[in-house]
C-alpha cells in the first residue's frame, strides 16, 4: 500500500472514530435527559400495570398485604367468575347504556354549537367559547356535588322551578329509571365544551373558498353543513368519537359522588364495581381482572370505531 493510500485510510478511520464517538455522546446525553421520565414511568406506571396483571391471576386480598409473594395463584378463575357474576353484567350494561346515549348526544351538541360559533354567532363569540369550555376544566367532583343539589327532590333548583310551573318534580337520583339519564345529562353538559373546541378547530381549518363555491352554487346553510362541513370533518369526528367513548367507558366519579351506584345498582359502572371489589372488599385479584376486561373492551371498541368510521374518511 502506497503512502498516500495509507494516509487516506488513516483519515477515514479517524473520521469514523470521531463520528462514532460523537454519536455515542449524543446518545448518552439523550438518555441522560430521558432518564428521569423513564425511571418515573417504570416505577409508577409500567411496574404497577405489570403487577396488576399478575394479580389478576391470583386470589390476592387483604390477608396477602403482609406477604404479597404468598398470594395463591388461581389461573383464569377470576376471569371465569366474572362471566357468572350478575353484578358485573349489570355494571357493564349500565356503562354501555351511558356510552350509547352519552357519546352521540355529546358529539351532536358539540358539533352544532361549534358550527353556530364558527358561522352564525358573531357577537360575544369569545364569551360563548369560554362559557361552554369552563365545565371541562372544573373539577368533576365539584360539578357532581353541585348537580346533586340541583337534582335534590326537596330543595333542588330544578324541582323548585317545576313547582313554580305547578309540576311535581321527581326524585331524579333515587328513581331507577331517571338516575342514569340524570347522570348522562350532567356528563354531556360537562364534556360538550371539549367537543365544541375540537370541532371548531377542525371547521376553521376548512378553506373558505369551499364555502364560497357552495354559496355560488346556491347551497343553503343546511346543505353547506351537510355536504361541505361534515365530509371534511370526518377525521375530527372519528377522533372525538374514539376519545369520548374511551372516557365514557371509564365512568366513575359521577355515580360515585351523585348516587353511590344506586338506586338498586342502576348507576353502577364497571370502574365503580372494580373500585368496590378492590378497595371496599379488598379483592384485589378480582378487581385486577375487572380492570383488564375493561381494557380489552376499550381496545375492541376503539378498533371497531377505527375500522368502520375510517373507511368513510
mmCIF file with all atom_site columns, N, CA, C and O in Angstrom, residues 106 132 135 143 147 184-193 248:
data_model
loop_
_atom_site.group_PDB
_atom_site.id
_atom_site.type_symbol
_atom_site.label_atom_id
_atom_site.label_alt_id
_atom_site.label_comp_id
_atom_site.label_asym_id
_atom_site.label_entity_id
_atom_site.label_seq_id
_atom_site.pdbx_PDB_ins_code
_atom_site.Cartn_x
_atom_site.Cartn_y
_atom_site.Cartn_z
_atom_site.occupancy
_atom_site.B_iso_or_equiv
_atom_site.pdbx_formal_charge
_atom_site.auth_seq_id
_atom_site.auth_comp_id
_atom_site.auth_asym_id
_atom_site.auth_atom_id
_atom_site.pdbx_PDB_model_num
ATOM 1  N N  . UNK A 1 106 ? -73.368 14.064 23.169 1.00 0.00 ? 106 UNK A N  1
ATOM 2  C CA . UNK A 1 106 ? -72.250 14.973 23.403 1.00 0.00 ? 106 UNK A CA 1
ATOM 3  C C  . UNK A 1 106 ? -71.662 15.483 22.095 1.00 0.00 ? 106 UNK A C  1
ATOM 4  O O  . UNK A 1 106 ? -71.429 16.687 21.919 1.00 0.00 ? 106 UNK A O  1
ATOM 5  N N  . UNK A 1 132 ? -68.808 27.780 27.436 1.00 0.00 ? 132 UNK A N  1
ATOM 6  C CA . UNK A 1 132 ? -69.029 26.363 27.167 1.00 0.00 ? 132 UNK A CA 1
ATOM 7  C C  . UNK A 1 132 ? -67.853 25.504 27.616 1.00 0.00 ? 132 UNK A C  1
ATOM 8  O O  . UNK A 1 132 ? -68.033 24.329 27.965 1.00 0.00 ? 132 UNK A O  1
ATOM 9  N N  . UNK A 1 135 ? -66.845 24.251 32.123 1.00 0.00 ? 135 UNK A N  1
ATOM 10 C CA . UNK A 1 135 ? -67.092 22.994 32.842 1.00 0.00 ? 135 UNK A CA 1
ATOM 11 C C  . UNK A 1 135 ? -66.021 21.934 32.613 1.00 0.00 ? 135 UNK A C  1
ATOM 12 O O  . UNK A 1 135 ? -65.799 21.078 33.479 1.00 0.00 ? 135 UNK A O  1
ATOM 13 N N  . UNK A 1 143 ? -68.442 19.541 40.269 1.00 0.00 ? 143 UNK A N  1
ATOM 14 C CA . UNK A 1 143 ? -69.612 19.576 39.392 1.00 0.00 ? 143 UNK A CA 1
ATOM 15 C C  . UNK A 1 143 ? -70.647 18.554 39.834 1.00 0.00 ? 143 UNK A C  1
ATOM 16 O O  . UNK A 1 143 ? -71.858 18.845 39.877 1.00 0.00 ? 143 UNK A O  1
ATOM 17 N N  . UNK A 1 147 ? -74.498 19.342 40.942 1.00 0.00 ? 147 UNK A N  1
ATOM 18 C CA . UNK A 1 147 ? -75.635 18.724 40.264 1.00 0.00 ? 147 UNK A CA 1
ATOM 19 C C  . UNK A 1 147 ? -76.474 17.877 41.220 1.00 0.00 ? 147 UNK A C  1
ATOM 20 O O  . UNK A 1 147 ? -77.689 17.765 41.046 1.00 0.00 ? 147 UNK A O  1
ATOM 21 N N  . UNK A 1 184 ? -76.243 11.144 32.761 1.00 0.00 ? 184 UNK A N  1
ATOM 22 C CA . UNK A 1 184 ? -75.877 11.389 31.367 1.00 0.00 ? 184 UNK A CA 1
ATOM 23 C C  . UNK A 1 184 ? -76.003 12.875 31.035 1.00 0.00 ? 184 UNK A C  1
ATOM 24 O O  . UNK A 1 184 ? -75.142 13.457 30.366 1.00 0.00 ? 184 UNK A O  1
ATOM 25 N N  . UNK A 1 185 ? -77.079 13.500 31.515 1.00 0.00 ? 185 UNK A N  1
ATOM 26 C CA . UNK A 1 185 ? -77.283 14.932 31.256 1.00 0.00 ? 185 UNK A CA 1
ATOM 27 C C  . UNK A 1 185 ? -76.139 15.746 31.833 1.00 0.00 ? 185 UNK A C  1
ATOM 28 O O  . UNK A 1 185 ? -75.636 16.681 31.185 1.00 0.00 ? 185 UNK A O  1
ATOM 29 N N  . UNK A 1 186 ? -75.715 15.415 33.040 1.00 0.00 ? 186 UNK A N  1
ATOM 30 C CA . UNK A 1 186 ? -74.608 16.138 33.659 1.00 0.00 ? 186 UNK A CA 1
ATOM 31 C C  . UNK A 1 186 ? -73.307 15.913 32.890 1.00 0.00 ? 186 UNK A C  1
ATOM 32 O O  . UNK A 1 186 ? -72.537 16.849 32.649 1.00 0.00 ? 186 UNK A O  1
ATOM 33 N N  . UNK A 1 187 ? -73.051 14.663 32.479 1.00 0.00 ? 187 UNK A N  1
ATOM 34 C CA . UNK A 1 187 ? -71.816 14.359 31.756 1.00 0.00 ? 187 UNK A CA 1
ATOM 35 C C  . UNK A 1 187 ? -71.787 15.047 30.398 1.00 0.00 ? 187 UNK A C  1
ATOM 36 O O  . UNK A 1 187 ? -70.736 15.546 29.975 1.00 0.00 ? 187 UNK A O  1
ATOM 37 N N  . UNK A 1 188 ? -72.924 15.078 29.715 1.00 0.00 ? 188 UNK A N  1
ATOM 38 C CA . UNK A 1 188 ? -72.988 15.758 28.415 1.00 0.00 ? 188 UNK A CA 1
ATOM 39 C C  . UNK A 1 188 ? -72.722 17.249 28.589 1.00 0.00 ? 188 UNK A C  1
ATOM 40 O O  . UNK A 1 188 ? -71.950 17.850 27.831 1.00 0.00 ? 188 UNK A O  1
ATOM 41 N N  . UNK A 1 189 ? -73.370 17.859 29.587 1.00 0.00 ? 189 UNK A N  1
ATOM 42 C CA . UNK A 1 189 ? -73.165 19.290 29.846 1.00 0.00 ? 189 UNK A CA 1
ATOM 43 C C  . UNK A 1 189 ? -71.698 19.598 30.131 1.00 0.00 ? 189 UNK A C  1
ATOM 44 O O  . UNK A 1 189 ? -71.173 20.617 29.690 1.00 0.00 ? 189 UNK A O  1
ATOM 45 N N  . UNK A 1 190 ? -71.038 18.705 30.837 1.00 0.00 ? 190 UNK A N  1
ATOM 46 C CA . UNK A 1 190 ? -69.637 18.964 31.199 1.00 0.00 ? 190 UNK A CA 1
ATOM 47 C C  . UNK A 1 190 ? -68.688 18.765 30.018 1.00 0.00 ? 190 UNK A C  1
ATOM 48 O O  . UNK A 1 190 ? -67.716 19.499 29.875 1.00 0.00 ? 190 UNK A O  1
ATOM 49 N N  . UNK A 1 191 ? -68.951 17.796 29.161 1.00 0.00 ? 191 UNK A N  1
ATOM 50 C CA . UNK A 1 191 ? -67.970 17.401 28.146 1.00 0.00 ? 191 UNK A CA 1
ATOM 51 C C  . UNK A 1 191 ? -68.215 17.988 26.764 1.00 0.00 ? 191 UNK A C  1
ATOM 52 O O  . UNK A 1 191 ? -67.326 17.897 25.911 1.00 0.00 ? 191 UNK A O  1
ATOM 53 N N  . UNK A 1 192 ? -69.395 18.573 26.520 1.00 0.00 ? 192 UNK A N  1
ATOM 54 C CA . UNK A 1 192 ? -69.630 19.080 25.173 1.00 0.00 ? 192 UNK A CA 1
ATOM 55 C C  . UNK A 1 192 ? -68.734 20.271 24.845 1.00 0.00 ? 192 UNK A C  1
ATOM 56 O O  . UNK A 1 192 ? -68.489 20.569 23.674 1.00 0.00 ? 192 UNK A O  1
ATOM 57 N N  . UNK A 1 193 ? -68.204 20.952 25.882 1.00 0.00 ? 193 UNK A N  1
ATOM 58 C CA . UNK A 1 193 ? -67.297 22.068 25.633 1.00 0.00 ? 193 UNK A CA 1
ATOM 59 C C  . UNK A 1 193 ? -66.011 21.622 24.968 1.00 0.00 ? 193 UNK A C  1
ATOM 60 O O  . UNK A 1 193 ? -65.491 22.307 24.073 1.00 0.00 ? 193 UNK A O  1
ATOM 61 N N  . UNK A 1 248 ? -65.938 7.802  28.389 1.00 0.00 ? 248 UNK A N  1
ATOM 62 C CA . UNK A 1 248 ? -67.229 7.416  28.964 1.00 0.00 ? 248 UNK A CA 1
ATOM 63 C C  . UNK A 1 248 ? -67.236 5.962  29.435 1.00 0.00 ? 248 UNK A C  1
ATOM 64 O O  . UNK A 1 248 ? -67.991 5.612  30.350 1.00 0.00 ? 248 UNK A O  1
#
